[in-house]
Coordinates of C-alpha atoms in Angstrom, one line a residue:
M1 CA -0.1 0.0 0.0
K2 CA 1.5 3.6 -0.9
K3 CA 2.1 6.1 1.7
I4 CA -0.2 9.2 1.4
N5 CA 1.6 12.6 1.1
Y6 CA -1.2 15.1 0.7
K7 CA -4.0 14.0 2.8
L8 CA -6.9 15.7 1.3
I9 CA -7.7 16.4 -2.4
I10 CA -10.6 18.7 -3.3
S11 CA -11.7 18.8 -6.8
D12 CA -14.1 20.7 -8.9
Y13 CA -16.6 18.4 -10.8
D14 CA -17.4 19.6 -14.5
S15 CA -14.5 19.7 -16.9
T16 CA -12.1 18.9 -14.1
L17 CA -13.2 15.5 -13.0
T18 CA -15.2 14.9 -16.0
S19 CA -14.3 14.8 -19.8
G20 CA -16.1 16.8 -22.5
K21 CA -18.7 14.1 -22.7
N22 CA -19.6 14.5 -19.1
Q23 CA -17.9 11.2 -18.1
I24 CA -15.1 10.6 -15.7
P25 CA -12.3 8.7 -17.4
K26 CA -11.5 5.2 -16.1
E27 CA -8.0 6.2 -15.0
V28 CA -9.3 8.8 -12.8
R29 CA -11.7 6.5 -11.2
K30 CA -8.9 4.0 -10.5
A31 CA -6.6 6.8 -9.1
I32 CA -9.2 8.0 -6.7
K33 CA -10.1 4.5 -5.6
E34 CA -6.5 3.6 -4.7
Y35 CA -5.9 7.0 -3.1
V36 CA -8.9 6.5 -0.8
E37 CA -8.0 3.0 -0.1
C38 CA -4.6 4.0 0.9
G39 CA -6.0 6.6 3.5
G40 CA -6.4 9.7 1.4
I41 CA -9.6 11.9 1.6
F42 CA -11.2 12.8 -1.8
A43 CA -14.0 15.5 -2.0
I44 CA -15.8 17.4 -4.6
C45 CA -16.5 21.3 -4.4
T46 CA -18.7 22.2 -7.3
G47 CA -21.0 24.9 -8.6
R48 CA -23.6 22.3 -9.0
M49 CA -26.6 22.1 -6.8
L50 CA -26.5 19.6 -4.0
R51 CA -29.2 17.3 -5.5
S52 CA -27.3 17.2 -8.7
I53 CA -24.0 16.4 -7.3
I54 CA -24.8 13.8 -4.6
P55 CA -25.6 11.1 -7.2
Q56 CA -22.3 11.7 -8.9
A57 CA -20.4 11.5 -5.7
K58 CA -22.2 8.3 -4.9
K59 CA -21.3 6.7 -8.3
L60 CA -17.7 7.7 -7.5
G61 CA -17.8 5.6 -4.3
L62 CA -17.1 8.7 -2.2
K63 CA -18.0 9.0 1.3
G64 CA -17.9 12.0 3.9
L65 CA -18.8 15.6 2.8
V66 CA -19.4 17.2 -0.6
A67 CA -19.6 20.9 -1.3
A68 CA -22.1 22.3 -3.7
N69 CA -23.3 25.8 -4.9
Q70 CA -19.6 27.1 -5.0
G71 CA -19.3 25.6 -1.4
I72 CA -22.1 27.5 0.0
V73 CA -23.8 24.3 0.8
I74 CA -21.9 21.3 2.3
A75 CA -23.5 18.1 3.1
D76 CA -22.9 14.4 4.1
I77 CA -23.0 12.3 0.9
E78 CA -24.7 9.2 2.4
S79 CA -27.3 10.9 4.6
G80 CA -27.8 14.1 2.7
K81 CA -27.6 15.8 6.1
L82 CA -26.6 19.6 5.7
I83 CA -23.3 20.6 7.5
K84 CA -23.4 24.2 6.0
N85 CA -26.4 26.0 4.4
G86 CA -25.7 29.7 3.4
G87 CA -27.4 32.0 0.9
M88 CA -28.8 35.4 0.2
T89 CA -32.0 36.9 1.3
S90 CA -34.9 37.5 -1.1
D91 CA -34.0 41.4 -1.0
E92 CA -30.4 40.8 -1.8
T93 CA -31.2 38.4 -4.7
A94 CA -33.7 40.8 -6.1
L95 CA -31.0 43.5 -6.3
V96 CA -28.8 41.1 -8.2
C97 CA -31.7 40.2 -10.6
R98 CA -32.3 43.9 -11.3
A99 CA -28.7 44.4 -12.3
I100 CA -28.8 41.5 -14.7
E101 CA -32.3 42.6 -16.0
K102 CA -30.8 45.8 -17.1
L103 CA -28.4 43.8 -19.3
N104 CA -31.4 42.1 -20.9
Q105 CA -30.2 38.8 -19.9
H106 CA -32.0 35.7 -18.6
I107 CA -31.8 34.4 -15.1
N108 CA -31.4 31.1 -13.2
L109 CA -32.2 31.0 -9.5
Y110 CA -30.9 28.4 -7.2
S111 CA -32.9 27.9 -3.9
G112 CA -32.4 24.7 -2.0
D113 CA -33.3 21.8 -4.4
D114 CA -35.2 24.1 -6.7
L115 CA -33.9 25.7 -9.9
Y116 CA -36.2 28.6 -11.1
T117 CA -35.7 30.3 -14.5
D118 CA -37.2 32.9 -16.9
I119 CA -35.3 31.3 -19.8
P120 CA -37.8 30.0 -22.5
K121 CA -38.2 26.4 -22.4
N122 CA -36.9 25.8 -25.8
N123 CA -33.5 27.6 -25.3
K124 CA -30.7 25.5 -26.5
Y125 CA -28.5 26.3 -23.5
L126 CA -31.0 25.6 -21.0
K127 CA -31.8 22.3 -22.5
Q128 CA -28.2 21.5 -22.5
Y129 CA -27.6 22.5 -19.0
E130 CA -30.8 20.7 -17.7
K131 CA -29.3 17.5 -19.3
I132 CA -25.9 17.9 -17.8
V133 CA -26.9 18.7 -14.2
Q134 CA -30.0 16.3 -14.5
I135 CA -32.4 19.1 -12.9
K136 CA -35.7 20.1 -14.6
S137 CA -36.2 23.8 -14.0
I138 CA -39.3 25.7 -12.8
H139 CA -40.2 28.3 -15.2
I140 CA -40.9 31.9 -14.0
D141 CA -43.4 34.1 -15.9
G142 CA -42.5 37.8 -15.7
K143 CA -39.6 39.4 -14.1
A144 CA -37.3 37.4 -11.9
S145 CA -36.8 40.3 -9.6
D146 CA -40.4 40.4 -9.0
F147 CA -40.7 36.7 -8.3
V148 CA -37.8 36.9 -5.9
Q149 CA -39.2 39.8 -4.0
K150 CA -42.5 38.0 -3.4
S151 CA -41.1 34.6 -2.7
N152 CA -39.3 35.2 0.6
L153 CA -36.9 32.3 -0.1
T154 CA -33.2 32.0 0.5
Y155 CA -31.1 31.7 -2.7
Q156 CA -27.6 30.1 -3.0
K157 CA -26.8 31.9 -6.2
V158 CA -28.1 33.6 -9.3
A159 CA -26.7 32.6 -12.6
I160 CA -26.8 33.8 -16.2
L161 CA -26.8 31.1 -18.9
I162 CA -25.2 33.1 -21.7
D163 CA -23.7 33.1 -25.2
P164 CA -20.0 32.4 -24.8
N165 CA -19.3 35.5 -26.9
A166 CA -21.0 37.8 -24.4
R167 CA -19.8 36.2 -21.2
Q168 CA -16.7 38.3 -20.8
R169 CA -18.4 41.7 -21.2
V170 CA -21.4 40.7 -18.8
Y171 CA -18.8 39.5 -16.2
E172 CA -16.8 42.6 -16.3
I173 CA -20.1 44.7 -16.0
L174 CA -21.5 42.8 -13.2
S175 CA -18.2 42.7 -11.4
N176 CA -17.9 46.4 -11.4
E177 CA -21.6 47.0 -10.2
L178 CA -21.9 44.1 -7.6
G179 CA -18.4 43.1 -6.8
D180 CA -18.1 45.0 -3.6
K181 CA -21.4 43.2 -2.2
F182 CA -21.3 39.8 -3.9
D183 CA -19.0 37.3 -5.4
V184 CA -19.2 37.4 -9.3
T185 CA -17.6 34.6 -11.2
C186 CA -17.6 32.2 -14.1
S187 CA -17.8 28.6 -13.9
A188 CA -18.1 27.7 -17.5
N189 CA -18.0 29.4 -21.0
V190 CA -21.8 29.8 -20.8
L191 CA -22.2 30.8 -17.2
V192 CA -21.8 34.0 -15.2
E193 CA -22.6 33.4 -11.4
V194 CA -23.3 35.7 -8.4
S195 CA -23.3 34.3 -5.0
P196 CA -23.1 35.7 -1.4
Y197 CA -19.8 37.8 -0.7
G198 CA -17.0 35.7 0.8
E199 CA -18.9 32.3 0.4
T200 CA -16.1 30.9 -2.0
K201 CA -14.8 27.6 -3.0
G202 CA -11.8 28.9 -1.0
K203 CA -13.8 29.1 2.2
A204 CA -15.1 25.5 1.5
V205 CA -11.5 24.2 1.3
E206 CA -10.8 25.8 4.6
F207 CA -13.9 24.3 6.0
L208 CA -13.2 20.8 4.7
A209 CA -9.6 20.8 5.8
K210 CA -10.7 21.8 9.4
H211 CA -13.4 19.3 9.4
Y212 CA -10.9 16.5 8.5
G213 CA -8.2 17.8 10.6
V214 CA -5.9 18.2 7.8
P215 CA -3.4 21.1 7.7
I216 CA -4.3 23.5 5.0
E217 CA -0.8 23.1 3.6
K218 CA -1.5 19.4 3.0
T219 CA -4.3 19.8 1.0
I220 CA -4.6 19.7 -2.9
A221 CA -7.3 21.8 -4.9
V222 CA -8.0 21.2 -8.5
G223 CA -10.2 23.1 -10.9
D224 CA -10.6 24.4 -14.4
N225 CA -12.3 27.8 -14.3
L226 CA -12.6 31.2 -12.5
N227 CA -14.8 30.1 -9.6
D228 CA -11.9 27.7 -8.7
L229 CA -9.5 30.5 -8.3
T230 CA -10.0 31.1 -4.6
M231 CA -9.7 27.3 -4.0
I232 CA -6.4 26.9 -5.7
E233 CA -4.9 30.0 -3.8
V234 CA -5.7 28.6 -0.4
A235 CA -4.7 25.1 -0.7
G236 CA -1.2 23.7 -0.2
I237 CA -1.0 22.8 -3.9
G238 CA -3.3 24.5 -6.3
A239 CA -3.6 22.6 -9.6
C240 CA -5.2 23.3 -12.9
V241 CA -6.2 20.7 -15.5
G242 CA -4.8 21.4 -18.9
N243 CA -8.2 22.4 -20.3
G244 CA -8.7 25.1 -17.8
V245 CA -8.8 28.8 -18.4
E246 CA -5.5 30.8 -18.7
E247 CA -6.2 32.8 -15.5
L248 CA -6.4 29.7 -13.5
K249 CA -3.2 28.2 -15.0
R250 CA -1.2 31.3 -14.1
A251 CA -2.3 31.0 -10.6
A252 CA -1.7 27.3 -10.3
N253 CA 1.3 25.5 -8.8
Y254 CA 0.9 22.9 -11.3
V255 CA -0.9 22.4 -14.7
S256 CA -2.0 18.8 -15.6
L257 CA -3.0 16.9 -18.6
P258 CA -6.6 17.9 -19.7
S259 CA -9.5 16.3 -17.8
C260 CA -10.4 14.1 -20.7
K261 CA -6.7 12.7 -20.6
G262 CA -6.8 11.7 -16.9
G263 CA -5.6 15.1 -15.5
I264 CA -6.8 14.3 -11.9
A265 CA -5.1 10.8 -12.0
Q266 CA -1.8 12.6 -12.9
I267 CA -2.2 15.0 -9.9
I268 CA -3.0 12.1 -7.6
E269 CA 0.1 10.3 -8.7
R270 CA 2.4 13.3 -8.6
Y271 CA 1.2 14.9 -5.1
G272 CA -1.1 12.5 -3.5
F273 CA 1.4 9.7 -2.7
A274 CA 4.8 10.2 -0.9

């Protein structure tokens, strides 16, 4: 049995663990299994909703905690018990919605197990997104800000499902307008996301390290997009898969093979074992 070096590995899910076909390569599954059997702890920290990621974590054979909604929600994989459950008030969320509505962009709202949207049902990006996360959205009639204001719900995040060509412009506008009150980030080339200020993946890594009693310097965090930046900055080793965005690659201690070529397996072999 191999000796563990870095005790805790925390990975993003989509396009980090998975390939372009939303599948986890065999060599990655094998590497995770070996790492865990040797005493390592492998966890997922994703932008996905909890009920979208728990089935995937179970398929991987993972136990312990999983972090969803950019780490705003943390739960036990086997029982589904919530360990951490943050979010924004309806007033805060409505403020975000109004800023997005000024840009004439459609809105996804995440509240607990429910995904609300004002995107037309036949929108190709929405259909693709629902297929990937395996969540059926609830359609909103009228303005999302009006719906939110009346709902009195807590929202984990607000997202724009956007044409890739418009993503950077919308991200910059919202960062300038909302960045001092909320966290504005991107998790895919079609997503701009707004969540509670300070409730980042980096905070989730710190939470998980403390929960498992692992010194932060003995953790590894792996991602592919801007929402993973805080995560790789706080970990002992911050890694980016080869298909990741350039900004994340520049911040990383190590850039692996692309996810479709088993990037996570390469990282586990390089740093996970002594």
